[in-house]
Short mmCIF file of C-alpha atoms in Angstrom, two decimals:
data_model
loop_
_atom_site.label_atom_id
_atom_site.label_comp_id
_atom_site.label_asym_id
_atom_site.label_seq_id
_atom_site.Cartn_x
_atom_site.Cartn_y
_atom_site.Cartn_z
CA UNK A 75 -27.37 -24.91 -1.39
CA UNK A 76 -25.00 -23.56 -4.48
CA UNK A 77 -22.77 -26.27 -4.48
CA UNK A 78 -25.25 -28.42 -3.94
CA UNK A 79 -26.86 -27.92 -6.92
CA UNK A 80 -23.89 -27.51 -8.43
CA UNK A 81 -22.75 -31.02 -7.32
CA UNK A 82 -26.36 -32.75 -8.82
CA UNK A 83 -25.74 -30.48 -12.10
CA UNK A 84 -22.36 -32.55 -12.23
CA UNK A 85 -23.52 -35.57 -11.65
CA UNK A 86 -26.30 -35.23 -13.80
CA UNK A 87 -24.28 -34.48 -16.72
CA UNK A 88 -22.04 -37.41 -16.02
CA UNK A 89 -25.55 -39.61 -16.16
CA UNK A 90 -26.56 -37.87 -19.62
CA UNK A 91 -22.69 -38.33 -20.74
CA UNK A 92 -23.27 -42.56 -20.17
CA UNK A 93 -26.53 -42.72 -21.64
CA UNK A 94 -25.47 -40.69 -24.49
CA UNK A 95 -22.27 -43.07 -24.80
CA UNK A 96 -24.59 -46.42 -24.40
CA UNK A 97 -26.90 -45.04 -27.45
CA UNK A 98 -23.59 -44.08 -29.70
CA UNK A 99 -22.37 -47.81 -28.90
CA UNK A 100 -25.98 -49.13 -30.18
CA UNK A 101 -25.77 -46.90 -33.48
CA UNK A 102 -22.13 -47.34 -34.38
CA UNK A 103 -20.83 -50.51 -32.51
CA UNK A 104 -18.89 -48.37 -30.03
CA UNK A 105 -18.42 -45.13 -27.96
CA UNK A 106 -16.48 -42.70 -29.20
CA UNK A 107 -13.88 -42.75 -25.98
CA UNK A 108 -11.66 -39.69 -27.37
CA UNK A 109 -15.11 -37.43 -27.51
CA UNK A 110 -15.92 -38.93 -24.24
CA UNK A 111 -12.46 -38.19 -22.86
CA UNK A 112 -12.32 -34.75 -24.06
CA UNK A 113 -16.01 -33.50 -23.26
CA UNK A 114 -16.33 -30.70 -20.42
CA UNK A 115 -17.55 -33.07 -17.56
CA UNK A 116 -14.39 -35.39 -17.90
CA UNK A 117 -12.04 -32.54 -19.02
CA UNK A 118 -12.82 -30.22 -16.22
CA UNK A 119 -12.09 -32.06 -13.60
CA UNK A 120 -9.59 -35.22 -15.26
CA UNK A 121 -6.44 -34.60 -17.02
CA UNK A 122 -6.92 -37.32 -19.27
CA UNK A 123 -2.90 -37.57 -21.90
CA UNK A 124 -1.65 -40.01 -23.79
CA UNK A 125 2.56 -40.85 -23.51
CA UNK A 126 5.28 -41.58 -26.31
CA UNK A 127 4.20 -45.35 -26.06
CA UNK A 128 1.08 -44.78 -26.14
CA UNK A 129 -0.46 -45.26 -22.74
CA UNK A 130 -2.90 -43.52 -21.24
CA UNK A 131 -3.01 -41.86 -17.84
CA UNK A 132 -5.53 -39.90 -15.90
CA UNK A 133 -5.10 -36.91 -13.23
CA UNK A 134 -7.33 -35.38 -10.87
CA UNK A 135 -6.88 -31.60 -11.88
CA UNK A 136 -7.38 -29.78 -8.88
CA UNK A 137 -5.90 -32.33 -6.40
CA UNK A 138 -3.22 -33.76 -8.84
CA UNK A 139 -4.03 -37.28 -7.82
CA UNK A 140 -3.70 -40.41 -10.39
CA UNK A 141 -7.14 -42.11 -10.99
CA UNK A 142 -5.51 -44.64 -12.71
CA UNK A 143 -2.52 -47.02 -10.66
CA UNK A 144 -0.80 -47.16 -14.06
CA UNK A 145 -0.81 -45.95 -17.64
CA UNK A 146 -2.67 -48.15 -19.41
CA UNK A 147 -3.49 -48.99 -23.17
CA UNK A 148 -7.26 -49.38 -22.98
CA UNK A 149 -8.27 -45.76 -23.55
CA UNK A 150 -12.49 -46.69 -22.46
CA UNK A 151 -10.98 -48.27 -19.30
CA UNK A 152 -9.13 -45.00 -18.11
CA UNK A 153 -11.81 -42.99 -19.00
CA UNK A 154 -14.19 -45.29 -17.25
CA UNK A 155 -12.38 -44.92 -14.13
CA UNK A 156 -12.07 -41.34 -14.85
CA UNK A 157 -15.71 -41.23 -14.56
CA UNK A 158 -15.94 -43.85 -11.51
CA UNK A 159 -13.53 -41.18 -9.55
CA UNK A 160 -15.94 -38.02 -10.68
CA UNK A 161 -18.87 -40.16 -9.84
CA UNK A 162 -17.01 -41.09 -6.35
CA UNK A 163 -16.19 -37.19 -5.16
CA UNK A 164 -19.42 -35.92 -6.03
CA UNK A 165 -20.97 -38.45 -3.76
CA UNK A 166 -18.89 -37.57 -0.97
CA UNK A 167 -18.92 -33.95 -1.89
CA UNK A 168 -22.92 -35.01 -1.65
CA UNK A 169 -22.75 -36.74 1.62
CA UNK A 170 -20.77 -33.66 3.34
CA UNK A 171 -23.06 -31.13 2.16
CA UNK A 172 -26.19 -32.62 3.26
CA UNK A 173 -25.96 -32.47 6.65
CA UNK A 174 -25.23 -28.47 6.20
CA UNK A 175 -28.50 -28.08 4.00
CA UNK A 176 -30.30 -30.07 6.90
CA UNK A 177 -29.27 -27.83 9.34
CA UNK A 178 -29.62 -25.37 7.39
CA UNK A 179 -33.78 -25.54 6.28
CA UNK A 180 -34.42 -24.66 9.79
CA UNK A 181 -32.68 -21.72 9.98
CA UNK A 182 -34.15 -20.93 6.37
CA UNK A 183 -37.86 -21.06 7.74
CA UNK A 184 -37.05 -19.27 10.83
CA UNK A 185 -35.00 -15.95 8.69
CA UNK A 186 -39.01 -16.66 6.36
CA UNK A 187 -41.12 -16.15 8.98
CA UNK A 188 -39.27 -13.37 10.47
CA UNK A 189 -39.12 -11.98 6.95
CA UNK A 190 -42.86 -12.28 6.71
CA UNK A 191 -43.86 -10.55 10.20
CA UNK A 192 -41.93 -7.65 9.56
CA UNK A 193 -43.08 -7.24 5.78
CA UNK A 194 -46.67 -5.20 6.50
CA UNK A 195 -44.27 -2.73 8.99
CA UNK A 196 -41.66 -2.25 5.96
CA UNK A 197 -44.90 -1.92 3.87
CA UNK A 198 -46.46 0.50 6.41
CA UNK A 199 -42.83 2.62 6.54
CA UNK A 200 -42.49 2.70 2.57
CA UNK A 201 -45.97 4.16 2.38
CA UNK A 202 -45.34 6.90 4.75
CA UNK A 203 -42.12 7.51 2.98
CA UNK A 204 -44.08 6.98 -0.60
CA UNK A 205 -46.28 10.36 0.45
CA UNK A 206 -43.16 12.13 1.83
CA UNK A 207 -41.51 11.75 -1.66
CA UNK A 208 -44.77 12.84 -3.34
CA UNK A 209 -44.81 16.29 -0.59
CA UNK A 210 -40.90 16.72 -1.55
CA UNK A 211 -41.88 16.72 -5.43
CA UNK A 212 -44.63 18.81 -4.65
CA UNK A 213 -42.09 21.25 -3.26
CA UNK A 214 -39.47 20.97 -5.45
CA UNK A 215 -41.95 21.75 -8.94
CA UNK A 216 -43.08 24.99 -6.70
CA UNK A 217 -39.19 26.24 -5.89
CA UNK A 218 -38.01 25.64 -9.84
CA UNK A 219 -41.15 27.57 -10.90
CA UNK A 220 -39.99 30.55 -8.34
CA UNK A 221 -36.46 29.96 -9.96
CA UNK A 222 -38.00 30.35 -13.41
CA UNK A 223 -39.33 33.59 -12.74
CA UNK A 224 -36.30 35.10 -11.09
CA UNK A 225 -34.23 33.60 -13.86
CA UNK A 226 -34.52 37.20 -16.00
CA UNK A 227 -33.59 39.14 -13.47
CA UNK A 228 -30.69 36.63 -12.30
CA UNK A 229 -29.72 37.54 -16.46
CA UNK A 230 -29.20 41.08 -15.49
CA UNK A 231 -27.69 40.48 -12.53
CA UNK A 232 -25.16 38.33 -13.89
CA UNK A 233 -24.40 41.07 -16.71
CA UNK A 234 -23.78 43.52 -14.39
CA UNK A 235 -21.19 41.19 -12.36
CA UNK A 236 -19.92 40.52 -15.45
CA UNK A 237 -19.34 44.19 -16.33
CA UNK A 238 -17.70 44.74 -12.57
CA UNK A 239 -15.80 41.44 -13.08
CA UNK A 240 -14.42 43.13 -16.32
CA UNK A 241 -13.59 46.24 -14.67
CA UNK A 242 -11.62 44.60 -11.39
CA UNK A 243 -9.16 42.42 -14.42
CA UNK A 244 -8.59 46.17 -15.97
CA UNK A 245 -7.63 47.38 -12.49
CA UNK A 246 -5.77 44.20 -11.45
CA UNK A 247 -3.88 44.81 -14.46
CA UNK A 248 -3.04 48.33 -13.95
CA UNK A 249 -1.85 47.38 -10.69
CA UNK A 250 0.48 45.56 -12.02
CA UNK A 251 2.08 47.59 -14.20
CA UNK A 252 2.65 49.93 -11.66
CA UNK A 253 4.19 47.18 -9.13
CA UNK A 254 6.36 46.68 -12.20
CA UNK A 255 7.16 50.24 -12.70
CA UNK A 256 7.80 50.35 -8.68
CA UNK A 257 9.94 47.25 -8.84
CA UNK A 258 12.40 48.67 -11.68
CA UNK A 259 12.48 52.12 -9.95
CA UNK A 260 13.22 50.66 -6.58
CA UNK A 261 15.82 48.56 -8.53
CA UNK A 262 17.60 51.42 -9.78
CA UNK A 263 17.25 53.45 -7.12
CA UNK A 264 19.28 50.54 -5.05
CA UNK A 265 22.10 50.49 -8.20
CA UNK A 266 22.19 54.14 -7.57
CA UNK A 267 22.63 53.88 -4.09
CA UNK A 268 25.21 50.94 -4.24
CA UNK A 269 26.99 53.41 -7.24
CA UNK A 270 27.01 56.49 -4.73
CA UNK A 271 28.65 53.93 -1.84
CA UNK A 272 31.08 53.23 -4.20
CA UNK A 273 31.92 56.76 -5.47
CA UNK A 274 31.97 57.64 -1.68
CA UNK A 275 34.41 55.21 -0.93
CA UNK A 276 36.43 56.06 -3.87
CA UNK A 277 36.20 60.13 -2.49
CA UNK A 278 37.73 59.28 1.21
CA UNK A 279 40.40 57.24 -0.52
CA UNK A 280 41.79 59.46 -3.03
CA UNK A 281 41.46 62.39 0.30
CA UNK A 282 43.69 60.23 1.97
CA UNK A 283 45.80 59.98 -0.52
CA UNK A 284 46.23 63.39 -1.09
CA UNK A 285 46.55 64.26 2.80
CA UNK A 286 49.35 61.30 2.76
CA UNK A 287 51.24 62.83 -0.30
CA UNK A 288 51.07 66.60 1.53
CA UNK A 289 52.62 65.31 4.49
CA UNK A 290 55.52 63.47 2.69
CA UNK A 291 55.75 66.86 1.09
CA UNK A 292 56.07 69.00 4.37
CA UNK A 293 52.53 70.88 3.90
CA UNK A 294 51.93 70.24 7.43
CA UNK A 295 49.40 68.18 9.78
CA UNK A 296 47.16 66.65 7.09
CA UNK A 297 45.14 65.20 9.83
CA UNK A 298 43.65 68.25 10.90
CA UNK A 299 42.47 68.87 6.99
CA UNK A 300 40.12 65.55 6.87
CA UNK A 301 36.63 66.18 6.39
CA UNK A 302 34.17 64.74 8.24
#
């Protein structure tokens, strides 16, 4: 039914555009075929140009085919045929769509009727939901009233959480330090440890040194002097 209308709004226009261009030919002895050739119901759907010799040619825009067999050098006869073409699709744009709005007016009084049976049940359900809204109002003005008194003492609750909220950060934040204190200890107590490893090492190698240097000196078994 939308490009249907569409279609007659077209081909309306194009009827306005002709009588318009008969009544400018009374007053001034001639249509104006550039305004003509350049107004939205030509130019939307012709590509009307002009070449380096000055002939005109026209072009369906959206299927790019030539209304006119050649350029020619009568400007009112291309648009004229411009027109003819428009004219000539919208009729057969016409005569395809009819059928489908036919067919379709049935099917348009069936959907009505249905629509019209079932309208006192959808009226009958939004009543019933109507009140339920109402009761739910009802309800809700009650619980925010409730709320409204409780808000005070929600106040002195929330201080208080604040207070304890307050109190868990200083804690947290205590905790903290002391990890950090824990961490640096535990760090220095593993330097220490790695230090002692290494002093240990050092120990057993400057004993076997000196057990090596007593035995190249004759002060017997050095072995047996090794400590555990």
């Amino acid at each position: 039914m939308t490009r249907l209308s569409k279609v007659l709004v077209i081909a309306i226009a194009l009827g306005s555009l002709g009588i318009a261009a008969f009544a400018a030919a009374l007053v001034t002895g001639g249509p104006n075929w550039e305004a003509i050739a350049q107004s939205p119901e030509i130019s939307q759907s012709v590509s009307i140009t002009r070449n380096e010799t000055g002939l005109y040619s026209a072009t369906m825009r959206v299927t790019g085919e030539q209304v006119t067999t050649s350029p020619s050098k009568n400007l009112a006869e291309v648009v004229v045929k411009s027109e003819q073409k428009i004219l000539a699709d919208l009729k057969s744009q016409v005569q395809e769509l009819q059928p489908k709005v036919e067919a379709l007016i049935p099917v348009s009084a069936a959907v009505l009727a249905v629509i019209e049976r079932d309208h006192a049940g959808l009226q009958t359900h939004a009543n019933l939901w109507s009140k339920q809204l109402q009761a739910l109002s009802a309800d809700i003005a009650r619980l925010t009233a409730e709320l409204t008194q409780k808000a005070s003492q929600n106040t002195l609750i929330q201080q208080e959480l604040g207070e304890r909220r307050f109190e868990v950060l200083r804690l947290q934040n205590q905790l903290e330090l002391l990890r950090d204190d824990l961490f640096a200890a535990e760090t220095q107590r593993d330097a220490l440890q790695r230090e002692l490893l290494l002093l240990e090492e050092s120990r057993k190698r400057l004993e076997s040194r000196q057990n090596q240097l007593k035995g190249q000196l004759g002060e017997g078994n050095y072995t047996t002097d090794k400590q555990p």
